[in-house]
């Protein structure tokens, strides 16, 4: 069976693109450390400039702890993310799982692994170029 070179090249390019897209999709899951945000509890909270609650939520225990940020009683355009620190909060990985409320009044980030003595906090704002409020480190 003869295969047209153009058809073979197109099929090959399509398979490569599909593979790259699959890898790109999986990088998000691994970036969030394979955690989930099921059955969590709020461990820290701060009130933002417009009255929104910015929460740090966790589930699990020990090295299996996962943490994520959530805004409640918010509005469209508000943002939430988590920071993770390995040195007691002196330095940190910023804006993990950054999310914006696009509709409704609530949004949450992906969950991130909190292990080996790492600390987490949730931060948020009332929109671009507004004051940032963060929970205490947990």
Short mmCIF file of N, CA, C and O in Angstrom, two decimals:
data_model
loop_
_atom_site.label_atom_id
_atom_site.label_comp_id
_atom_site.label_asym_id
_atom_site.label_seq_id
_atom_site.Cartn_x
_atom_site.Cartn_y
_atom_site.Cartn_z
N UNK A 1 0.84 -1.17 0.00
CA UNK A 1 0.00 0.00 0.00
C UNK A 1 0.89 1.24 0.00
O UNK A 1 1.76 1.39 0.84
N UNK A 2 0.67 2.12 -0.94
CA UNK A 2 1.44 3.36 -1.02
C UNK A 2 0.77 4.44 -0.18
O UNK A 2 -0.44 4.61 -0.21
N UNK A 3 1.59 5.17 0.56
CA UNK A 3 1.07 6.27 1.38
C UNK A 3 1.60 7.57 0.81
O UNK A 3 2.79 7.71 0.57
N UNK A 4 0.72 8.47 0.59
CA UNK A 4 1.09 9.78 0.08
C UNK A 4 1.99 10.45 1.12
O UNK A 4 1.70 10.47 2.31
N UNK A 5 3.12 11.05 0.67
CA UNK A 5 4.07 11.68 1.58
C UNK A 5 3.44 12.82 2.38
O UNK A 5 3.73 13.00 3.55
N UNK A 6 2.58 13.60 1.73
CA UNK A 6 1.92 14.70 2.44
C UNK A 6 1.00 14.17 3.54
O UNK A 6 0.95 14.71 4.64
N UNK A 7 0.27 13.10 3.24
CA UNK A 7 -0.63 12.52 4.23
C UNK A 7 0.19 11.97 5.40
O UNK A 7 -0.14 12.18 6.57
N UNK A 8 1.28 11.28 5.12
CA UNK A 8 2.13 10.73 6.16
C UNK A 8 2.74 11.84 7.01
O UNK A 8 2.80 11.74 8.24
N UNK A 9 3.20 12.91 6.39
CA UNK A 9 3.79 14.03 7.13
C UNK A 9 2.74 14.71 8.02
O UNK A 9 3.01 15.06 9.17
N UNK A 10 1.54 14.88 7.49
CA UNK A 10 0.46 15.50 8.27
C UNK A 10 0.09 14.64 9.47
O UNK A 10 -0.06 15.13 10.58
N UNK A 11 -0.02 13.33 9.24
CA UNK A 11 -0.35 12.41 10.33
C UNK A 11 0.75 12.42 11.39
O UNK A 11 0.47 12.42 12.59
N UNK A 12 1.99 12.42 10.94
CA UNK A 12 3.11 12.45 11.87
C UNK A 12 3.09 13.74 12.71
O UNK A 12 3.28 13.70 13.93
N UNK A 13 2.87 14.87 12.07
CA UNK A 13 2.82 16.14 12.78
C UNK A 13 1.66 16.17 13.77
O UNK A 13 1.79 16.66 14.90
N UNK A 14 0.52 15.61 13.37
CA UNK A 14 -0.64 15.55 14.26
C UNK A 14 -0.35 14.70 15.49
O UNK A 14 -0.68 15.08 16.61
N UNK A 15 0.30 13.56 15.31
CA UNK A 15 0.63 12.69 16.44
C UNK A 15 1.62 13.37 17.38
O UNK A 15 1.49 13.29 18.60
N UNK A 16 2.60 14.08 16.82
CA UNK A 16 3.57 14.78 17.66
C UNK A 16 2.89 15.90 18.45
O UNK A 16 3.13 16.07 19.64
N UNK A 17 2.00 16.65 17.80
CA UNK A 17 1.29 17.73 18.47
C UNK A 17 0.40 17.18 19.59
O UNK A 17 0.37 17.71 20.69
N UNK A 18 -0.30 16.07 19.31
CA UNK A 18 -1.14 15.45 20.32
C UNK A 18 -0.31 15.01 21.52
O UNK A 18 -0.69 15.21 22.66
N UNK A 19 0.85 14.43 21.26
CA UNK A 19 1.74 14.01 22.34
C UNK A 19 2.23 15.18 23.17
O UNK A 19 2.28 15.13 24.40
N UNK A 20 2.59 16.29 22.50
CA UNK A 20 3.05 17.48 23.21
C UNK A 20 1.93 18.08 24.05
O UNK A 20 2.15 18.51 25.18
N UNK A 21 0.71 18.10 23.52
CA UNK A 21 -0.41 18.63 24.28
C UNK A 21 -0.71 17.75 25.49
O UNK A 21 -1.02 18.25 26.57
N UNK A 22 -0.59 16.44 25.34
CA UNK A 22 -0.80 15.54 26.47
C UNK A 22 0.23 15.79 27.54
O UNK A 22 -0.07 15.81 28.73
N UNK A 23 1.50 15.99 27.14
CA UNK A 23 2.54 16.26 28.12
C UNK A 23 2.30 17.60 28.79
O UNK A 23 2.49 17.74 29.99
N UNK A 24 1.86 18.60 28.06
CA UNK A 24 1.60 19.91 28.64
C UNK A 24 0.47 19.82 29.66
O UNK A 24 0.54 20.42 30.72
N UNK A 25 -0.55 19.04 29.36
CA UNK A 25 -1.65 18.87 30.30
C UNK A 25 -1.21 18.17 31.56
O UNK A 25 -1.63 18.51 32.65
N UNK A 26 -0.30 17.22 31.47
CA UNK A 26 0.13 16.50 32.65
C UNK A 26 1.07 17.34 33.51
O UNK A 26 1.19 17.09 34.69
N UNK A 27 1.73 18.34 32.94
CA UNK A 27 2.64 19.15 33.74
C UNK A 27 1.89 19.95 34.79
O UNK A 27 2.40 20.21 35.86
N UNK A 28 0.64 20.32 34.52
CA UNK A 28 -0.14 21.04 35.50
C UNK A 28 -0.39 20.16 36.71
O UNK A 28 -0.24 20.60 37.84
N UNK A 29 -0.74 18.91 36.49
CA UNK A 29 -1.01 18.01 37.62
C UNK A 29 0.25 17.79 38.44
O UNK A 29 0.22 17.80 39.66
N UNK A 30 1.39 17.60 37.79
CA UNK A 30 2.62 17.38 38.55
C UNK A 30 3.07 18.66 39.23
O UNK A 30 3.66 18.61 40.29
N UNK A 31 2.77 19.82 38.65
CA UNK A 31 3.13 21.08 39.29
C UNK A 31 2.38 21.25 40.59
O UNK A 31 2.87 21.83 41.53
N UNK A 32 1.17 20.71 40.66
CA UNK A 32 0.37 20.79 41.89
C UNK A 32 0.66 19.59 42.79
O UNK A 32 -0.09 19.33 43.72
N UNK A 33 1.71 18.87 42.55
CA UNK A 33 2.20 17.80 43.40
C UNK A 33 1.25 16.62 43.55
O UNK A 33 1.34 15.86 44.50
N UNK A 34 0.31 16.45 42.64
CA UNK A 34 -0.59 15.31 42.71
C UNK A 34 -1.57 15.35 43.87
O UNK A 34 -2.10 14.33 44.28
N UNK A 35 -1.81 16.50 44.44
CA UNK A 35 -2.72 16.66 45.57
C UNK A 35 -4.15 16.83 45.08
O UNK A 35 -4.39 17.13 43.93
N UNK A 36 -5.09 16.71 46.01
CA UNK A 36 -6.47 17.07 45.70
C UNK A 36 -7.00 17.95 46.82
O UNK A 36 -6.44 18.00 47.90
N UNK A 37 -8.08 18.66 46.54
CA UNK A 37 -8.64 19.56 47.53
C UNK A 37 -10.00 19.06 48.03
O UNK A 37 -10.90 19.83 48.27
N UNK A 38 -10.09 17.75 48.22
CA UNK A 38 -11.31 17.15 48.77
C UNK A 38 -11.24 17.15 50.30
O UNK A 38 -10.19 16.96 50.88
N UNK A 39 -12.38 17.31 50.93
CA UNK A 39 -12.51 17.16 52.38
C UNK A 39 -11.52 18.00 53.18
O UNK A 39 -10.93 17.53 54.14
N UNK A 40 -11.32 19.22 52.79
CA UNK A 40 -10.38 20.09 53.48
C UNK A 40 -11.02 20.87 54.61
O UNK A 40 -12.23 20.90 54.77
N UNK A 41 -10.15 21.47 55.39
CA UNK A 41 -10.60 22.33 56.47
C UNK A 41 -9.81 23.63 56.41
O UNK A 41 -8.66 23.64 56.00
N UNK A 42 -10.42 24.73 56.83
CA UNK A 42 -9.75 26.03 56.85
C UNK A 42 -8.88 26.10 58.09
O UNK A 42 -9.35 25.86 59.20
N UNK A 43 -7.58 26.45 57.90
CA UNK A 43 -6.65 26.54 59.03
C UNK A 43 -6.18 27.97 59.26
O UNK A 43 -5.68 28.28 60.34
N UNK A 44 -6.29 28.83 58.27
CA UNK A 44 -5.93 30.24 58.39
C UNK A 44 -6.89 31.04 57.53
O UNK A 44 -7.32 30.57 56.47
N UNK A 45 -7.20 32.26 57.96
CA UNK A 45 -8.07 33.12 57.16
C UNK A 45 -7.71 34.58 57.42
O UNK A 45 -7.30 34.95 58.53
N UNK A 46 -7.84 35.39 56.39
CA UNK A 46 -7.65 36.83 56.50
C UNK A 46 -8.77 37.48 55.67
O UNK A 46 -9.27 36.88 54.71
N UNK A 47 -9.17 38.67 56.07
CA UNK A 47 -10.22 39.39 55.34
C UNK A 47 -9.55 40.39 54.40
O UNK A 47 -8.69 41.17 54.81
N UNK A 48 -9.95 40.36 53.12
CA UNK A 48 -9.39 41.27 52.13
C UNK A 48 -10.00 42.66 52.20
O UNK A 48 -10.91 42.93 52.99
N UNK A 49 -9.51 43.54 51.36
CA UNK A 49 -9.89 44.96 51.37
C UNK A 49 -11.38 45.19 51.11
O UNK A 49 -11.93 46.19 51.56
N UNK A 50 -12.03 44.28 50.41
CA UNK A 50 -13.46 44.45 50.11
C UNK A 50 -14.33 43.44 50.86
O UNK A 50 -15.42 43.11 50.42
N UNK A 51 -13.80 42.91 51.97
CA UNK A 51 -14.58 42.01 52.82
C UNK A 51 -14.54 40.55 52.41
O UNK A 51 -15.19 39.72 53.04
N UNK A 52 -13.80 40.21 51.38
CA UNK A 52 -13.73 38.81 50.96
C UNK A 52 -12.87 38.01 51.94
O UNK A 52 -11.91 38.52 52.50
N UNK A 53 -13.25 36.76 52.15
CA UNK A 53 -12.44 35.87 52.97
C UNK A 53 -11.39 35.18 52.12
O UNK A 53 -11.69 34.63 51.06
N UNK A 54 -10.14 35.24 52.55
CA UNK A 54 -9.05 34.54 51.87
C UNK A 54 -8.62 33.44 52.83
O UNK A 54 -8.16 33.71 53.93
N UNK A 55 -8.81 32.19 52.42
CA UNK A 55 -8.60 31.05 53.30
C UNK A 55 -7.45 30.18 52.83
O UNK A 55 -7.27 29.98 51.63
N UNK A 56 -6.71 29.64 53.79
CA UNK A 56 -5.77 28.54 53.53
C UNK A 56 -6.46 27.29 54.03
O UNK A 56 -6.85 27.21 55.19
N UNK A 57 -6.64 26.33 53.13
CA UNK A 57 -7.32 25.07 53.47
C UNK A 57 -6.33 23.92 53.31
O UNK A 57 -5.44 23.98 52.46
N UNK A 58 -6.51 22.88 54.12
CA UNK A 58 -5.61 21.72 54.07
C UNK A 58 -6.41 20.43 54.20
O UNK A 58 -7.53 20.41 54.71
N UNK A 59 -5.79 19.35 53.76
CA UNK A 59 -6.25 18.00 54.06
C UNK A 59 -5.02 17.12 54.24
O UNK A 59 -3.91 17.50 53.86
N UNK A 60 -5.18 15.98 54.83
CA UNK A 60 -4.07 15.07 55.05
C UNK A 60 -3.31 15.41 56.33
O UNK A 60 -3.70 16.27 57.10
N UNK A 61 -2.17 14.70 56.50
CA UNK A 61 -1.34 14.91 57.69
C UNK A 61 0.11 14.60 57.35
O UNK A 61 0.39 13.83 56.43
N UNK A 62 1.03 15.19 58.10
CA UNK A 62 2.46 14.94 57.90
C UNK A 62 2.90 15.27 56.49
O UNK A 62 2.48 16.28 55.92
N UNK A 63 3.74 14.40 55.90
CA UNK A 63 4.21 14.63 54.53
C UNK A 63 3.10 14.47 53.50
O UNK A 63 3.29 14.77 52.34
N UNK A 64 1.94 13.95 53.92
CA UNK A 64 0.80 13.79 53.00
C UNK A 64 -0.14 14.97 53.02
O UNK A 64 -1.23 14.90 52.46
N UNK A 65 0.25 16.07 53.66
CA UNK A 65 -0.63 17.24 53.74
C UNK A 65 -0.63 18.00 52.42
O UNK A 65 0.41 18.20 51.81
N UNK A 66 -1.81 18.40 51.99
CA UNK A 66 -1.96 19.24 50.81
C UNK A 66 -2.66 20.52 51.23
O UNK A 66 -3.52 20.51 52.12
N UNK A 67 -2.30 21.64 50.62
CA UNK A 67 -2.88 22.94 50.97
C UNK A 67 -3.27 23.69 49.71
O UNK A 67 -2.64 23.56 48.68
N UNK A 68 -4.32 24.50 49.84
CA UNK A 68 -4.77 25.33 48.73
C UNK A 68 -5.42 26.60 49.27
O UNK A 68 -5.77 26.68 50.44
N UNK A 69 -5.56 27.58 48.41
CA UNK A 69 -6.20 28.84 48.79
C UNK A 69 -7.60 28.92 48.23
O UNK A 69 -7.91 28.31 47.21
N UNK A 70 -8.44 29.69 48.92
CA UNK A 70 -9.82 29.87 48.47
C UNK A 70 -10.28 31.27 48.85
O UNK A 70 -9.94 31.78 49.91
N UNK A 71 -11.05 31.90 47.96
CA UNK A 71 -11.74 33.15 48.27
C UNK A 71 -13.21 32.82 48.45
O UNK A 71 -13.79 32.10 47.64
N UNK A 72 -13.81 33.37 49.50
CA UNK A 72 -15.25 33.27 49.71
C UNK A 72 -15.80 34.68 49.89
O UNK A 72 -15.09 35.58 50.31
N UNK A 73 -17.06 34.86 49.54
CA UNK A 73 -17.74 36.15 49.59
C UNK A 73 -16.93 37.18 48.78
O UNK A 73 -16.74 38.31 49.20
N UNK A 74 -16.46 36.73 47.63
CA UNK A 74 -15.68 37.59 46.75
C UNK A 74 -16.51 38.12 45.61
O UNK A 74 -17.74 38.03 45.61
N UNK A 75 -15.81 38.68 44.62
CA UNK A 75 -16.47 39.23 43.44
C UNK A 75 -15.59 38.99 42.22
O UNK A 75 -14.39 38.72 42.34
N UNK A 76 -16.18 39.09 41.06
CA UNK A 76 -15.46 38.90 39.80
C UNK A 76 -14.23 39.81 39.78
O UNK A 76 -14.29 40.98 40.17
N UNK A 77 -13.11 39.25 39.35
CA UNK A 77 -11.86 39.99 39.22
C UNK A 77 -10.91 39.84 40.40
O UNK A 77 -9.76 40.24 40.32
N UNK A 78 -11.38 39.24 41.50
CA UNK A 78 -10.50 39.01 42.65
C UNK A 78 -9.62 37.79 42.38
O UNK A 78 -9.98 36.90 41.62
N UNK A 79 -8.44 37.75 43.04
CA UNK A 79 -7.46 36.69 42.80
C UNK A 79 -7.09 35.99 44.10
O UNK A 79 -7.12 36.61 45.16
N UNK A 80 -6.68 34.73 43.98
CA UNK A 80 -6.17 33.97 45.12
C UNK A 80 -5.04 33.07 44.63
O UNK A 80 -5.03 32.63 43.47
N UNK A 81 -4.07 32.80 45.51
CA UNK A 81 -2.96 31.89 45.22
C UNK A 81 -2.38 31.43 46.54
O UNK A 81 -2.78 31.91 47.60
N UNK A 82 -1.44 30.50 46.49
CA UNK A 82 -0.71 30.08 47.69
C UNK A 82 0.77 30.29 47.48
O UNK A 82 1.27 30.26 46.34
N UNK A 83 1.47 30.56 48.56
CA UNK A 83 2.93 30.64 48.58
C UNK A 83 3.42 29.48 49.43
O UNK A 83 2.77 29.10 50.41
N UNK A 84 4.59 28.93 49.07
CA UNK A 84 5.17 27.80 49.83
C UNK A 84 6.61 28.15 50.17
O UNK A 84 7.37 28.58 49.32
N UNK A 85 6.96 27.95 51.46
CA UNK A 85 8.30 28.31 51.94
C UNK A 85 8.97 27.10 52.58
O UNK A 85 8.34 26.32 53.30
N UNK A 86 10.27 26.97 52.33
CA UNK A 86 11.07 25.91 52.94
C UNK A 86 11.99 26.45 54.03
O UNK A 86 12.75 25.70 54.62
N UNK A 87 11.94 27.77 54.28
CA UNK A 87 12.87 28.35 55.27
C UNK A 87 12.15 29.25 56.27
O UNK A 87 12.64 30.30 56.65
N UNK A 88 10.97 28.82 56.69
CA UNK A 88 10.25 29.56 57.72
C UNK A 88 9.60 30.85 57.25
O UNK A 88 9.24 31.68 58.07
N UNK A 89 9.46 31.06 55.96
CA UNK A 89 8.81 32.25 55.43
C UNK A 89 9.76 33.36 55.02
O UNK A 89 9.32 34.43 54.60
N UNK A 90 11.07 33.13 55.14
CA UNK A 90 12.02 34.17 54.70
C UNK A 90 12.00 34.32 53.18
O UNK A 90 12.09 35.42 52.66
N UNK A 91 11.92 33.21 52.47
CA UNK A 91 11.76 33.20 51.02
C UNK A 91 10.66 32.20 50.69
O UNK A 91 10.34 31.34 51.52
N UNK A 92 10.09 32.29 49.49
CA UNK A 92 9.02 31.37 49.14
C UNK A 92 8.85 31.26 47.64
O UNK A 92 9.32 32.09 46.88
N UNK A 93 8.15 30.18 47.25
CA UNK A 93 7.70 29.99 45.86
C UNK A 93 6.40 30.78 45.76
O UNK A 93 5.43 30.46 46.44
N UNK A 94 6.36 31.82 44.93
CA UNK A 94 5.18 32.69 44.92
C UNK A 94 4.09 32.27 43.96
O UNK A 94 4.33 31.61 42.95
N UNK A 95 2.89 32.64 44.29
CA UNK A 95 1.70 32.57 43.44
C UNK A 95 1.47 31.20 42.80
O UNK A 95 1.17 31.11 41.61
N UNK A 96 1.55 30.14 43.60
CA UNK A 96 1.24 28.81 43.10
C UNK A 96 -0.27 28.69 42.91
O UNK A 96 -1.05 29.07 43.77
N UNK A 97 -0.69 28.19 41.78
CA UNK A 97 -2.10 27.95 41.51
C UNK A 97 -2.96 29.20 41.36
O UNK A 97 -4.17 29.15 41.57
N UNK A 98 -2.38 30.31 40.97
CA UNK A 98 -3.07 31.60 40.86
C UNK A 98 -4.41 31.44 40.12
O UNK A 98 -4.47 30.83 39.06
N UNK A 99 -5.48 31.97 40.72
CA UNK A 99 -6.80 31.91 40.11
C UNK A 99 -7.51 33.26 40.24
O UNK A 99 -7.28 34.00 41.18
N UNK A 100 -8.40 33.51 39.31
CA UNK A 100 -9.22 34.73 39.30
C UNK A 100 -10.69 34.33 39.31
O UNK A 100 -11.08 33.39 38.61
N UNK A 101 -11.50 35.04 40.09
CA UNK A 101 -12.94 34.79 40.06
C UNK A 101 -13.47 35.33 38.73
O UNK A 101 -13.34 36.52 38.44
N UNK A 102 -14.04 34.45 37.93
CA UNK A 102 -14.59 34.85 36.64
C UNK A 102 -16.10 34.99 36.68
O UNK A 102 -16.69 35.68 35.86
N UNK A 103 -16.74 34.30 37.63
CA UNK A 103 -18.17 34.44 37.86
C UNK A 103 -18.45 33.95 39.27
O UNK A 103 -17.69 33.18 39.84
N UNK A 104 -19.54 34.43 39.84
CA UNK A 104 -19.87 34.05 41.20
C UNK A 104 -19.01 34.79 42.22
O UNK A 104 -18.45 35.84 41.93
N UNK A 105 -18.89 34.20 43.42
CA UNK A 105 -18.17 34.87 44.49
C UNK A 105 -17.09 34.04 45.14
O UNK A 105 -16.61 34.40 46.21
N UNK A 106 -16.71 32.92 44.51
CA UNK A 106 -15.72 32.05 45.12
C UNK A 106 -14.84 31.40 44.06
O UNK A 106 -15.29 31.17 42.94
N UNK A 107 -13.60 31.13 44.44
CA UNK A 107 -12.69 30.39 43.57
C UNK A 107 -11.60 29.80 44.46
O UNK A 107 -11.33 30.32 45.54
N UNK A 108 -11.00 28.70 44.03
CA UNK A 108 -9.90 28.10 44.79
C UNK A 108 -8.79 27.66 43.87
O UNK A 108 -9.00 27.45 42.68
N UNK A 109 -7.61 27.53 44.45
CA UNK A 109 -6.44 27.11 43.68
C UNK A 109 -6.36 25.60 43.63
O UNK A 109 -7.12 24.90 44.31
N UNK A 110 -5.41 25.11 42.88
CA UNK A 110 -5.06 23.70 42.97
C UNK A 110 -4.46 23.46 44.35
O UNK A 110 -4.02 24.38 45.01
N UNK A 111 -4.42 22.21 44.75
CA UNK A 111 -3.80 21.85 46.03
C UNK A 111 -2.33 21.53 45.81
O UNK A 111 -1.96 20.92 44.81
N UNK A 112 -1.50 21.93 46.76
CA UNK A 112 -0.04 21.76 46.67
C UNK A 112 0.47 21.00 47.89
O UNK A 112 0.02 21.22 48.99
N UNK A 113 1.44 20.13 47.66
CA UNK A 113 2.02 19.32 48.73
C UNK A 113 2.78 20.19 49.72
O UNK A 113 3.51 21.09 49.34
N UNK A 114 2.57 19.91 50.99
CA UNK A 114 3.22 20.61 52.10
C UNK A 114 4.00 19.55 52.87
O UNK A 114 3.43 18.82 53.67
N UNK A 115 5.29 19.42 52.61
CA UNK A 115 6.06 18.34 53.22
C UNK A 115 7.42 18.84 53.70
O UNK A 115 7.85 19.94 53.36
N UNK A 116 8.08 18.00 54.48
CA UNK A 116 9.43 18.28 54.96
C UNK A 116 9.56 19.65 55.63
O UNK A 116 10.48 20.40 55.38
N UNK A 117 8.60 19.97 56.49
CA UNK A 117 8.69 21.23 57.23
C UNK A 117 8.34 22.47 56.44
O UNK A 117 8.58 23.58 56.91
N UNK A 118 7.80 22.32 55.24
CA UNK A 118 7.43 23.49 54.45
C UNK A 118 6.23 24.20 55.09
O UNK A 118 5.41 23.56 55.76
N UNK A 119 6.14 25.49 54.87
CA UNK A 119 5.02 26.28 55.33
C UNK A 119 4.24 26.78 54.12
O UNK A 119 4.81 27.00 53.05
N UNK A 120 2.95 26.98 54.31
CA UNK A 120 2.08 27.47 53.24
C UNK A 120 1.29 28.66 53.77
O UNK A 120 1.03 28.78 54.96
N UNK A 121 0.91 29.54 52.85
CA UNK A 121 -0.02 30.61 53.15
C UNK A 121 -0.85 30.88 51.91
O UNK A 121 -0.42 30.60 50.79
N UNK A 122 -2.05 31.42 52.10
CA UNK A 122 -2.90 31.83 50.99
C UNK A 122 -2.88 33.35 50.92
O UNK A 122 -2.87 34.03 51.94
N UNK A 123 -2.86 33.87 49.71
CA UNK A 123 -2.86 35.31 49.48
C UNK A 123 -3.91 35.64 48.43
O UNK A 123 -4.26 34.80 47.60
N UNK A 124 -4.39 36.86 48.47
CA UNK A 124 -5.35 37.30 47.47
C UNK A 124 -5.42 38.81 47.42
O UNK A 124 -4.84 39.51 48.26
N UNK A 125 -6.11 39.28 46.39
CA UNK A 125 -6.31 40.72 46.23
C UNK A 125 -7.73 40.97 45.75
O UNK A 125 -8.49 40.03 45.50
N UNK A 126 -8.06 42.22 45.61
CA UNK A 126 -9.41 42.61 45.17
C UNK A 126 -9.45 42.91 43.68
O UNK A 126 -10.43 43.45 43.18
N UNK A 127 -8.40 42.59 42.97
CA UNK A 127 -8.28 42.84 41.54
C UNK A 127 -6.88 43.33 41.24
O UNK A 127 -6.07 43.52 42.16
N UNK A 128 -6.57 43.50 39.99
CA UNK A 128 -5.24 43.95 39.59
C UNK A 128 -4.91 45.30 40.26
O UNK A 128 -5.78 46.16 40.39
N UNK A 129 -3.65 45.44 40.68
CA UNK A 129 -3.15 46.69 41.27
C UNK A 129 -3.88 47.09 42.55
O UNK A 129 -4.10 48.27 42.80
N UNK A 130 -4.28 46.11 43.35
CA UNK A 130 -4.90 46.38 44.64
C UNK A 130 -4.03 45.75 45.73
O UNK A 130 -3.15 44.94 45.45
N UNK A 131 -4.29 46.09 46.97
CA UNK A 131 -3.52 45.58 48.09
C UNK A 131 -3.65 44.07 48.21
O UNK A 131 -4.74 43.52 48.08
N UNK A 132 -2.53 43.41 48.47
CA UNK A 132 -2.50 41.97 48.67
C UNK A 132 -2.62 41.68 50.16
O UNK A 132 -1.95 42.32 50.98
N UNK A 133 -3.46 40.72 50.51
CA UNK A 133 -3.61 40.26 51.89
C UNK A 133 -3.25 38.78 51.92
O UNK A 133 -3.67 38.02 51.05
N UNK A 134 -2.47 38.36 52.93
CA UNK A 134 -2.06 36.97 53.06
C UNK A 134 -2.40 36.45 54.46
O UNK A 134 -2.32 37.20 55.44
N UNK A 135 -2.72 35.16 54.53
CA UNK A 135 -2.90 34.52 55.82
C UNK A 135 -1.54 34.39 56.49
O UNK A 135 -0.50 34.60 55.86
N UNK A 136 -1.54 33.99 57.74
CA UNK A 136 -0.28 33.65 58.42
C UNK A 136 0.23 32.35 57.82
O UNK A 136 -0.52 31.56 57.24
N UNK A 137 1.53 32.12 57.95
CA UNK A 137 2.12 30.86 57.49
C UNK A 137 1.59 29.71 58.34
O UNK A 137 1.39 29.86 59.55
N UNK A 138 1.37 28.58 57.71
CA UNK A 138 0.89 27.39 58.42
C UNK A 138 1.70 26.20 57.98
O UNK A 138 1.92 26.00 56.81
#
